[in-house]
mmCIF file of C-alpha atoms and ligand atoms in Angstrom:
data_model
loop_
_atom_site.group_PDB
_atom_site.id
_atom_site.type_symbol
_atom_site.label_atom_id
_atom_site.label_comp_id
_atom_site.label_asym_id
_atom_site.label_seq_id
_atom_site.Cartn_x
_atom_site.Cartn_y
_atom_site.Cartn_z
ATOM 1 C CA MET A 1 8.194 -17.072 9.308
ATOM 2 C CA LYS A 2 7.414 -20.527 10.631
ATOM 3 C CA THR A 3 9.455 -23.472 9.272
ATOM 4 C CA TYR A 4 7.578 -25.550 6.680
ATOM 5 C CA CYS A 5 6.503 -28.609 8.652
ATOM 6 C CA PRO A 6 3.713 -30.425 6.818
ATOM 7 C CA ILE A 7 1.597 -33.334 8.034
ATOM 8 C CA GLY A 8 2.569 -36.446 6.049
ATOM 9 C CA VAL A 9 -0.158 -38.721 4.692
ATOM 10 C CA PHE A 10 0.965 -42.077 3.337
ATOM 11 C CA ASP A 11 -0.637 -44.889 1.351
ATOM 12 C CA SER A 12 0.558 -47.653 -0.960
ATOM 13 C CA GLY A 13 -1.119 -45.844 -3.861
ATOM 14 C CA ILE A 14 -3.964 -43.391 -4.333
ATOM 15 C CA GLY A 15 -6.332 -44.839 -1.703
ATOM 16 C CA GLY A 16 -5.099 -42.541 1.043
ATOM 17 C CA LEU A 17 -6.446 -39.587 -0.918
ATOM 18 C CA THR A 18 -9.914 -40.623 0.350
ATOM 19 C CA VAL A 19 -8.582 -39.891 3.835
ATOM 20 C CA LEU A 20 -6.587 -36.774 2.939
ATOM 21 C CA LYS A 21 -9.684 -35.257 1.302
ATOM 22 C CA GLU A 22 -11.648 -35.483 4.553
ATOM 23 C CA ILE A 23 -8.668 -34.303 6.620
ATOM 24 C CA VAL A 24 -8.262 -31.213 4.438
ATOM 25 C CA LYS A 25 -12.020 -30.490 4.689
ATOM 26 C CA LYS A 26 -11.853 -30.593 8.466
ATOM 27 C CA LEU A 27 -8.378 -29.122 9.011
ATOM 28 C CA PRO A 28 -7.695 -26.885 5.981
ATOM 29 C CA ALA A 29 -5.150 -24.615 7.632
ATOM 30 C CA TYR A 30 -2.311 -27.135 7.852
ATOM 31 C CA ASP A 31 0.278 -28.000 5.182
ATOM 32 C CA TYR A 32 0.118 -31.556 3.830
ATOM 33 C CA ILE A 33 2.421 -33.871 1.886
ATOM 34 C CA TYR A 34 0.813 -36.947 0.369
ATOM 35 C CA LEU A 35 3.015 -39.893 -0.580
ATOM 36 C CA GLY A 36 1.695 -42.837 -2.600
ATOM 37 C CA ASP A 37 4.078 -45.764 -3.056
ATOM 38 C CA SER A 38 2.408 -46.635 -6.370
ATOM 39 C CA ALA A 39 5.545 -48.330 -7.713
ATOM 40 C CA ARG A 40 5.157 -51.067 -5.113
ATOM 41 C CA ALA A 41 1.340 -51.156 -4.753
ATOM 42 C CA PRO A 42 -0.604 -53.204 -3.935
ATOM 43 C CA TYR A 43 0.634 -53.902 -0.432
ATOM 44 C CA GLY A 44 -2.386 -56.040 0.460
ATOM 45 C CA THR A 45 -0.969 -59.354 -0.702
ATOM 46 C CA ARG A 46 2.596 -58.778 0.567
ATOM 47 C CA SER A 47 4.190 -60.323 3.667
ATOM 48 C CA PHE A 48 4.335 -58.663 7.052
ATOM 49 C CA GLU A 49 8.095 -58.070 6.676
ATOM 50 C CA THR A 50 7.762 -56.487 3.225
ATOM 51 C CA VAL A 51 4.905 -54.153 4.196
ATOM 52 C CA TYR A 52 6.824 -53.130 7.315
ATOM 53 C CA GLN A 53 10.024 -52.433 5.377
ATOM 54 C CA TYR A 54 8.247 -50.473 2.582
ATOM 55 C CA THR A 55 6.193 -48.465 5.049
ATOM 56 C CA LEU A 56 9.196 -47.611 7.211
ATOM 57 C CA GLU A 57 11.132 -46.424 4.153
ATOM 58 C CA CYS A 58 8.275 -44.137 3.129
ATOM 59 C CA VAL A 59 7.815 -42.792 6.656
ATOM 60 C CA GLN A 60 11.534 -41.949 6.750
ATOM 61 C CA LYS A 61 11.192 -40.096 3.433
ATOM 62 C CA LEU A 62 8.351 -38.061 4.908
ATOM 63 C CA PHE A 63 10.413 -37.337 8.020
ATOM 64 C CA ALA A 64 13.254 -36.190 5.743
ATOM 65 C CA MET A 65 10.756 -33.761 4.131
ATOM 66 C CA ASN A 66 10.285 -32.302 7.606
ATOM 67 C CA CYS A 67 7.014 -33.987 8.595
ATOM 68 C CA GLN A 68 6.631 -34.087 12.357
ATOM 69 C CA LEU A 69 3.506 -36.200 12.173
ATOM 70 C CA VAL A 70 2.707 -38.939 9.628
ATOM 71 C CA ILE A 71 -0.686 -40.595 9.145
ATOM 72 C CA LEU A 72 -0.615 -44.094 7.670
ATOM 73 C CA ALA A 73 -3.753 -43.627 5.546
ATOM 74 C CA CYS A 74 -3.485 -47.291 4.657
ATOM 75 C CA ASN A 75 -5.150 -50.093 6.593
ATOM 76 C CA THR A 76 -2.628 -52.685 5.439
ATOM 77 C CA ALA A 77 0.314 -50.597 6.665
ATOM 78 C CA SER A 78 -1.571 -49.744 9.870
ATOM 79 C CA ALA A 79 -2.179 -53.465 10.435
ATOM 80 C CA LYS A 80 1.296 -54.689 9.620
ATOM 81 C CA ALA A 81 3.779 -51.879 10.248
ATOM 82 C CA LEU A 82 2.393 -49.312 12.679
ATOM 83 C CA ARG A 83 3.073 -51.110 15.935
ATOM 84 C CA ASN A 84 6.711 -51.882 15.039
ATOM 85 C CA ILE A 85 7.320 -48.352 13.799
ATOM 86 C CA GLN A 86 5.822 -46.822 16.962
ATOM 87 C CA GLN A 87 7.476 -49.174 19.412
ATOM 88 C CA LEU A 88 10.802 -50.110 17.805
ATOM 89 C CA ASP A 89 11.746 -47.477 15.224
ATOM 90 C CA LEU A 90 10.518 -44.104 16.502
ATOM 91 C CA PRO A 91 12.387 -44.228 19.820
ATOM 92 C CA ARG A 92 15.570 -44.933 17.838
ATOM 93 C CA ILE A 93 15.239 -42.776 14.713
ATOM 94 C CA ALA A 94 12.900 -39.920 15.621
ATOM 95 C CA PRO A 95 11.768 -39.827 19.254
ATOM 96 C CA ASP A 96 10.015 -36.453 18.818
ATOM 97 C CA LYS A 97 8.007 -37.477 15.742
ATOM 98 C CA ARG A 98 4.709 -39.337 15.638
ATOM 99 C CA VAL A 99 3.088 -41.894 13.317
ATOM 100 C CA LEU A 100 -0.641 -42.676 13.564
ATOM 101 C CA GLY A 101 -2.824 -45.234 11.772
ATOM 102 C CA VAL A 102 -6.441 -45.653 10.684
ATOM 103 C CA ILE A 103 -7.595 -48.915 12.289
ATOM 104 C CA ARG A 104 -7.783 -47.759 15.886
ATOM 105 C CA PRO A 105 -9.846 -44.584 15.279
ATOM 106 C CA THR A 106 -12.288 -46.578 13.132
ATOM 107 C CA SER A 107 -12.592 -49.372 15.712
ATOM 108 C CA GLU A 108 -13.210 -46.848 18.506
ATOM 109 C CA VAL A 109 -16.442 -45.529 16.992
ATOM 110 C CA VAL A 110 -18.030 -48.595 15.387
ATOM 111 C CA GLY A 111 -20.175 -49.298 18.478
ATOM 112 C CA LYS A 112 -22.112 -46.065 17.856
ATOM 113 C CA PHE A 113 -23.451 -47.418 14.571
ATOM 114 C CA THR A 114 -24.345 -51.098 14.954
ATOM 115 C CA LYS A 115 -27.621 -52.231 16.537
ATOM 116 C CA THR A 116 -27.333 -55.942 15.710
ATOM 117 C CA LYS A 117 -23.744 -55.967 17.094
ATOM 118 C CA CYS A 118 -22.671 -57.685 13.892
ATOM 119 C CA VAL A 119 -20.083 -55.712 11.936
ATOM 120 C CA GLY A 120 -18.582 -56.563 8.544
ATOM 121 C CA VAL A 121 -15.037 -55.643 7.551
ATOM 122 C CA LEU A 122 -14.004 -55.562 3.900
ATOM 123 C CA GLY A 123 -10.244 -55.273 3.486
ATOM 124 C CA THR A 124 -7.122 -56.474 1.762
ATOM 125 C CA THR A 125 -5.918 -60.016 2.366
ATOM 126 C CA GLY A 126 -3.178 -58.622 4.613
ATOM 127 C CA THR A 127 -5.544 -56.585 6.780
ATOM 128 C CA VAL A 128 -8.054 -59.423 7.099
ATOM 129 C CA ASN A 129 -5.411 -62.054 7.904
ATOM 130 C CA SER A 130 -3.852 -59.797 10.543
ATOM 131 C CA ASP A 131 -7.198 -59.802 12.450
ATOM 132 C CA SER A 132 -6.350 -56.216 13.486
ATOM 133 C CA TYR A 133 -9.972 -55.051 13.294
ATOM 134 C CA LYS A 134 -11.208 -58.006 15.354
ATOM 135 C CA ILE A 135 -8.534 -57.363 17.984
ATOM 136 C CA GLU A 136 -9.091 -53.577 18.166
ATOM 137 C CA ILE A 137 -12.917 -53.717 18.122
ATOM 138 C CA GLU A 138 -12.892 -56.404 20.835
ATOM 139 C CA LYS A 139 -10.927 -53.978 23.097
ATOM 140 C CA PHE A 140 -13.595 -51.281 22.862
ATOM 141 C CA PHE A 141 -16.753 -53.359 22.292
ATOM 142 C CA PRO A 142 -16.414 -56.967 23.507
ATOM 143 C CA ASP A 143 -20.076 -57.663 22.614
ATOM 144 C CA ILE A 144 -19.596 -56.912 18.877
ATOM 145 C CA LYS A 145 -19.042 -59.808 16.488
ATOM 146 C CA VAL A 146 -16.762 -59.044 13.526
ATOM 147 C CA PHE A 147 -17.058 -60.844 10.181
ATOM 148 C CA GLN A 148 -14.325 -60.228 7.615
ATOM 149 C CA GLN A 149 -13.965 -60.636 3.880
ATOM 150 C CA ALA A 150 -10.781 -60.126 1.868
ATOM 151 C CA CYS A 151 -11.282 -58.417 -1.510
ATOM 152 C CA PRO A 152 -7.955 -59.032 -3.305
ATOM 153 C CA MET A 153 -9.143 -57.804 -6.702
ATOM 154 C CA TRP A 154 -10.518 -54.437 -5.651
ATOM 155 C CA VAL A 155 -7.249 -52.471 -5.289
ATOM 156 C CA PRO A 156 -5.775 -53.734 -8.606
ATOM 157 C CA LEU A 157 -9.046 -52.782 -10.346
ATOM 158 C CA ILE A 158 -8.831 -49.259 -8.935
ATOM 159 C CA GLU A 159 -5.089 -48.778 -9.513
ATOM 160 C CA ASN A 160 -5.637 -49.871 -13.141
ATOM 161 C CA ILE A 161 -8.553 -47.422 -13.602
ATOM 162 C CA GLU A 162 -11.051 -50.273 -14.071
ATOM 163 C CA MET A 163 -13.371 -49.188 -11.255
ATOM 164 C CA ASN A 164 -16.302 -48.543 -13.604
ATOM 165 C CA SER A 165 -15.964 -51.767 -15.572
ATOM 166 C CA PRO A 166 -18.283 -54.816 -15.478
ATOM 167 C CA ALA A 167 -15.358 -56.678 -13.880
ATOM 168 C CA ALA A 168 -15.542 -54.277 -10.935
ATOM 169 C CA ASP A 169 -19.284 -55.030 -10.564
ATOM 170 C CA PHE A 170 -18.574 -58.743 -10.644
ATOM 171 C CA PHE A 171 -15.895 -58.639 -7.945
ATOM 172 C CA VAL A 172 -17.764 -56.195 -5.723
ATOM 173 C CA LYS A 173 -20.883 -58.389 -5.734
ATOM 174 C CA LYS A 174 -18.829 -61.557 -5.228
ATOM 175 C CA GLU A 175 -17.122 -60.322 -2.037
ATOM 176 C CA ILE A 176 -20.237 -58.697 -0.588
ATOM 177 C CA ASP A 177 -22.210 -61.929 -1.105
ATOM 178 C CA SER A 178 -19.398 -63.859 0.591
ATOM 179 C CA LEU A 179 -19.401 -61.485 3.564
ATOM 180 C CA PHE A 180 -23.158 -61.771 4.083
ATOM 181 C CA SER A 181 -23.028 -65.560 3.709
ATOM 182 C CA LYS A 182 -20.985 -65.509 6.949
ATOM 183 C CA ASN A 183 -23.753 -63.658 8.810
ATOM 184 C CA ASP A 184 -26.889 -62.001 7.461
ATOM 185 C CA LYS A 185 -27.405 -59.777 10.535
ATOM 186 C CA ILE A 186 -24.481 -57.490 9.672
ATOM 187 C CA ASP A 187 -25.871 -53.934 9.800
ATOM 188 C CA THR A 188 -22.605 -51.927 9.663
ATOM 189 C CA ILE A 189 -19.710 -52.225 7.270
ATOM 190 C CA ILE A 190 -16.183 -50.897 7.619
ATOM 191 C CA LEU A 191 -14.452 -50.296 4.307
ATOM 192 C CA GLY A 192 -11.141 -51.403 5.804
ATOM 193 C CA CYS A 193 -9.037 -50.259 2.879
ATOM 194 C CA THR A 194 -8.672 -46.615 1.952
ATOM 195 C CA HIS A 195 -9.048 -47.418 -1.754
ATOM 196 C CA TYR A 196 -12.563 -48.815 -1.335
ATOM 197 C CA PRO A 197 -14.547 -45.538 -1.100
ATOM 198 C CA ILE A 198 -13.626 -45.131 -4.780
ATOM 199 C CA LEU A 199 -15.981 -48.120 -5.381
ATOM 200 C CA LEU A 200 -18.672 -46.723 -3.080
ATOM 201 C CA ASP A 201 -21.446 -46.468 -5.706
ATOM 202 C CA LYS A 202 -20.910 -50.062 -6.756
ATOM 203 C CA ILE A 203 -20.725 -51.250 -3.144
ATOM 204 C CA LYS A 204 -24.028 -49.502 -2.338
ATOM 205 C CA LYS A 205 -25.658 -51.043 -5.414
ATOM 206 C CA HIS A 206 -25.028 -54.533 -4.053
ATOM 207 C CA LEU A 207 -25.915 -53.806 -0.420
ATOM 208 C CA SER A 208 -29.256 -53.433 1.331
ATOM 209 C CA PRO A 209 -29.959 -49.710 1.981
ATOM 210 C CA SER A 210 -30.427 -50.557 5.665
ATOM 211 C CA VAL A 211 -26.699 -51.333 6.039
ATOM 212 C CA THR A 212 -24.527 -48.433 7.282
ATOM 213 C CA ILE A 213 -21.188 -47.967 5.534
ATOM 214 C CA LEU A 214 -18.715 -46.160 7.764
ATOM 215 C CA SER A 215 -16.805 -43.303 6.214
ATOM 216 C CA GLN A 216 -13.254 -43.964 7.391
ATOM 217 C CA GLY A 217 -11.935 -40.681 5.962
ATOM 218 C CA GLU A 218 -14.286 -38.609 8.137
ATOM 219 C CA ILE A 219 -13.603 -40.734 11.203
ATOM 220 C CA VAL A 220 -9.821 -40.382 10.798
ATOM 221 C CA ALA A 221 -10.142 -36.633 10.180
ATOM 222 C CA ASP A 222 -12.172 -36.200 13.406
ATOM 223 C CA SER A 223 -9.698 -38.287 15.317
ATOM 224 C CA LEU A 224 -6.734 -36.280 13.973
ATOM 225 C CA GLY A 225 -8.451 -33.005 14.938
ATOM 226 C CA ASP A 226 -8.904 -34.369 18.420
ATOM 227 C CA TYR A 227 -5.293 -35.619 18.572
ATOM 228 C CA LEU A 228 -3.937 -32.195 17.590
ATOM 229 C CA LYS A 229 -6.037 -30.547 20.304
ATOM 230 C CA ARG A 230 -4.655 -32.933 22.914
ATOM 231 C CA HIS A 231 -1.015 -32.759 21.741
ATOM 232 C CA ALA A 232 0.074 -29.125 21.698
ATOM 233 C CA GLU A 233 3.735 -30.215 21.510
ATOM 234 C CA ILE A 234 3.076 -31.709 18.043
ATOM 235 C CA GLU A 235 0.402 -29.271 16.881
ATOM 236 C CA SER A 236 2.549 -26.229 17.574
ATOM 237 C CA LYS A 237 5.243 -27.556 15.203
ATOM 238 C CA CYS A 238 2.877 -28.154 12.243
ATOM 239 C CA SER A 239 2.980 -25.245 9.799
ATOM 240 C CA LYS A 240 -0.256 -23.705 8.568
ATOM 241 C CA SER A 241 -0.110 -22.235 5.082
ATOM 242 C CA GLY A 242 -2.832 -24.494 3.655
ATOM 243 C CA THR A 243 -0.556 -26.088 1.012
ATOM 244 C CA LYS A 244 -0.764 -29.604 -0.455
ATOM 245 C CA GLU A 245 2.010 -31.481 -2.229
ATOM 246 C CA PHE A 246 1.607 -34.884 -3.852
ATOM 247 C CA TYR A 247 4.402 -37.411 -4.394
ATOM 248 C CA THR A 248 4.396 -40.809 -6.051
ATOM 249 C CA THR A 249 7.153 -43.402 -6.298
ATOM 250 C CA ASP A 250 5.932 -44.363 -9.808
ATOM 251 C CA SER A 251 5.004 -42.452 -12.958
ATOM 252 C CA THR A 252 3.501 -39.058 -12.159
ATOM 253 C CA GLU A 253 1.402 -39.262 -15.314
ATOM 254 C CA ASN A 254 -0.488 -42.357 -14.087
ATOM 255 C CA PHE A 255 -0.802 -41.010 -10.591
ATOM 256 C CA ASP A 256 -2.206 -37.680 -11.795
ATOM 257 C CA LYS A 257 -4.709 -39.330 -14.125
ATOM 258 C CA LEU A 258 -6.098 -41.559 -11.416
ATOM 259 C CA ALA A 259 -5.834 -39.020 -8.604
ATOM 260 C CA THR A 260 -7.605 -36.326 -10.615
ATOM 261 C CA ILE A 261 -10.606 -38.624 -11.308
ATOM 262 C CA PHE A 262 -10.951 -39.173 -7.639
ATOM 263 C CA TRP A 263 -9.939 -35.775 -6.226
ATOM 264 C CA LYS A 264 -12.082 -33.905 -8.791
ATOM 265 C CA GLU A 265 -9.425 -31.203 -9.135
ATOM 266 C CA ASN A 266 -6.253 -31.392 -11.196
ATOM 267 C CA ILE A 267 -3.404 -32.968 -9.300
ATOM 268 C CA ARG A 268 0.200 -32.456 -10.404
ATOM 269 C CA SER A 269 2.356 -34.878 -8.494
ATOM 270 C CA LYS A 270 6.125 -35.091 -8.220
ATOM 271 C CA HIS A 271 8.213 -38.226 -8.469
ATOM 272 C CA LEU A 272 10.025 -39.477 -5.386
ATOM 273 C CA SER A 273 12.813 -42.043 -5.736
ATOM 274 C CA LEU A 274 13.195 -44.469 -2.896
HETATM 275 N N1 LIG B 301 -5.194 -48.582 0.578
HETATM 276 C C1 LIG B 301 -4.523 -49.556 1.332
HETATM 277 C C2 LIG B 301 -5.298 -50.026 2.522
HETATM 278 O O1 LIG B 301 -5.976 -49.219 3.116
HETATM 279 C C3 LIG B 301 -3.671 -50.587 0.670
HETATM 280 C C4 LIG B 301 -4.152 -51.292 -0.507
HETATM 281 C C5 LIG B 301 -3.067 -52.139 -1.119
HETATM 282 O O2 LIG B 301 -2.023 -51.602 -1.435
HETATM 283 O O3 LIG B 301 -3.283 -53.354 -1.236
HETATM 284 O O4 LIG B 301 -5.228 -51.155 2.925
#
């Protein structure tokens, strides 16, 4: 029997489930471990150093659970920690393991969607201030202009199960209006935080129907499928019994309540101490 070697999927909280859901739809055969660092969420307002240190700790936990490949299903961690982990930490701590993020695969495809060449990015303060989307999109599509808006209230609203409240409507409208005040020709929006699809209905309500909202989960799932095809040395190590395990660094009760609303199936998580 093949050794249990799941694919690790990491986020600061439950947002990464929006990515895992699409990954499982596309690649159901593999085993997955999801880790949400809910005890320390949100990451979006934390410093570069803190996000890097928290993310590295969680990646090491996933490596210790025998993950060969970890996806940072978190834009903030992808913006602030991925490069250091790939370039400084992996060669030292786990040269045969791989860590991938979500910003690059999303940036690679955005040119297929925009006609006006004006793209909007909604993200956490950390992701927006890092300019990671601007930098990545510029590499692939130098003619695209990127306009960004930080939405610091959106993740706390979701993590506190307030996503259907009037407060959520207020803050969604506020940030979308701010984004479009920067440029009204934006025809494509990247939800540059994996929590935001949970607010999708509200986001759509305040947007013109002509604006395309990219589905980051699907994009990342396609990109992972492609990566596994191109990297047999990693793919061959990933076990395929179709299992899913969920871990949180905070109360499992809160995690399960929130995760179940979103996942639409009962989730029974386990606690992981850091
Ligand atoms: N879901 C995460 C992201 O994609 C992080 C949100 C947060 O913890 O602030 O950016």
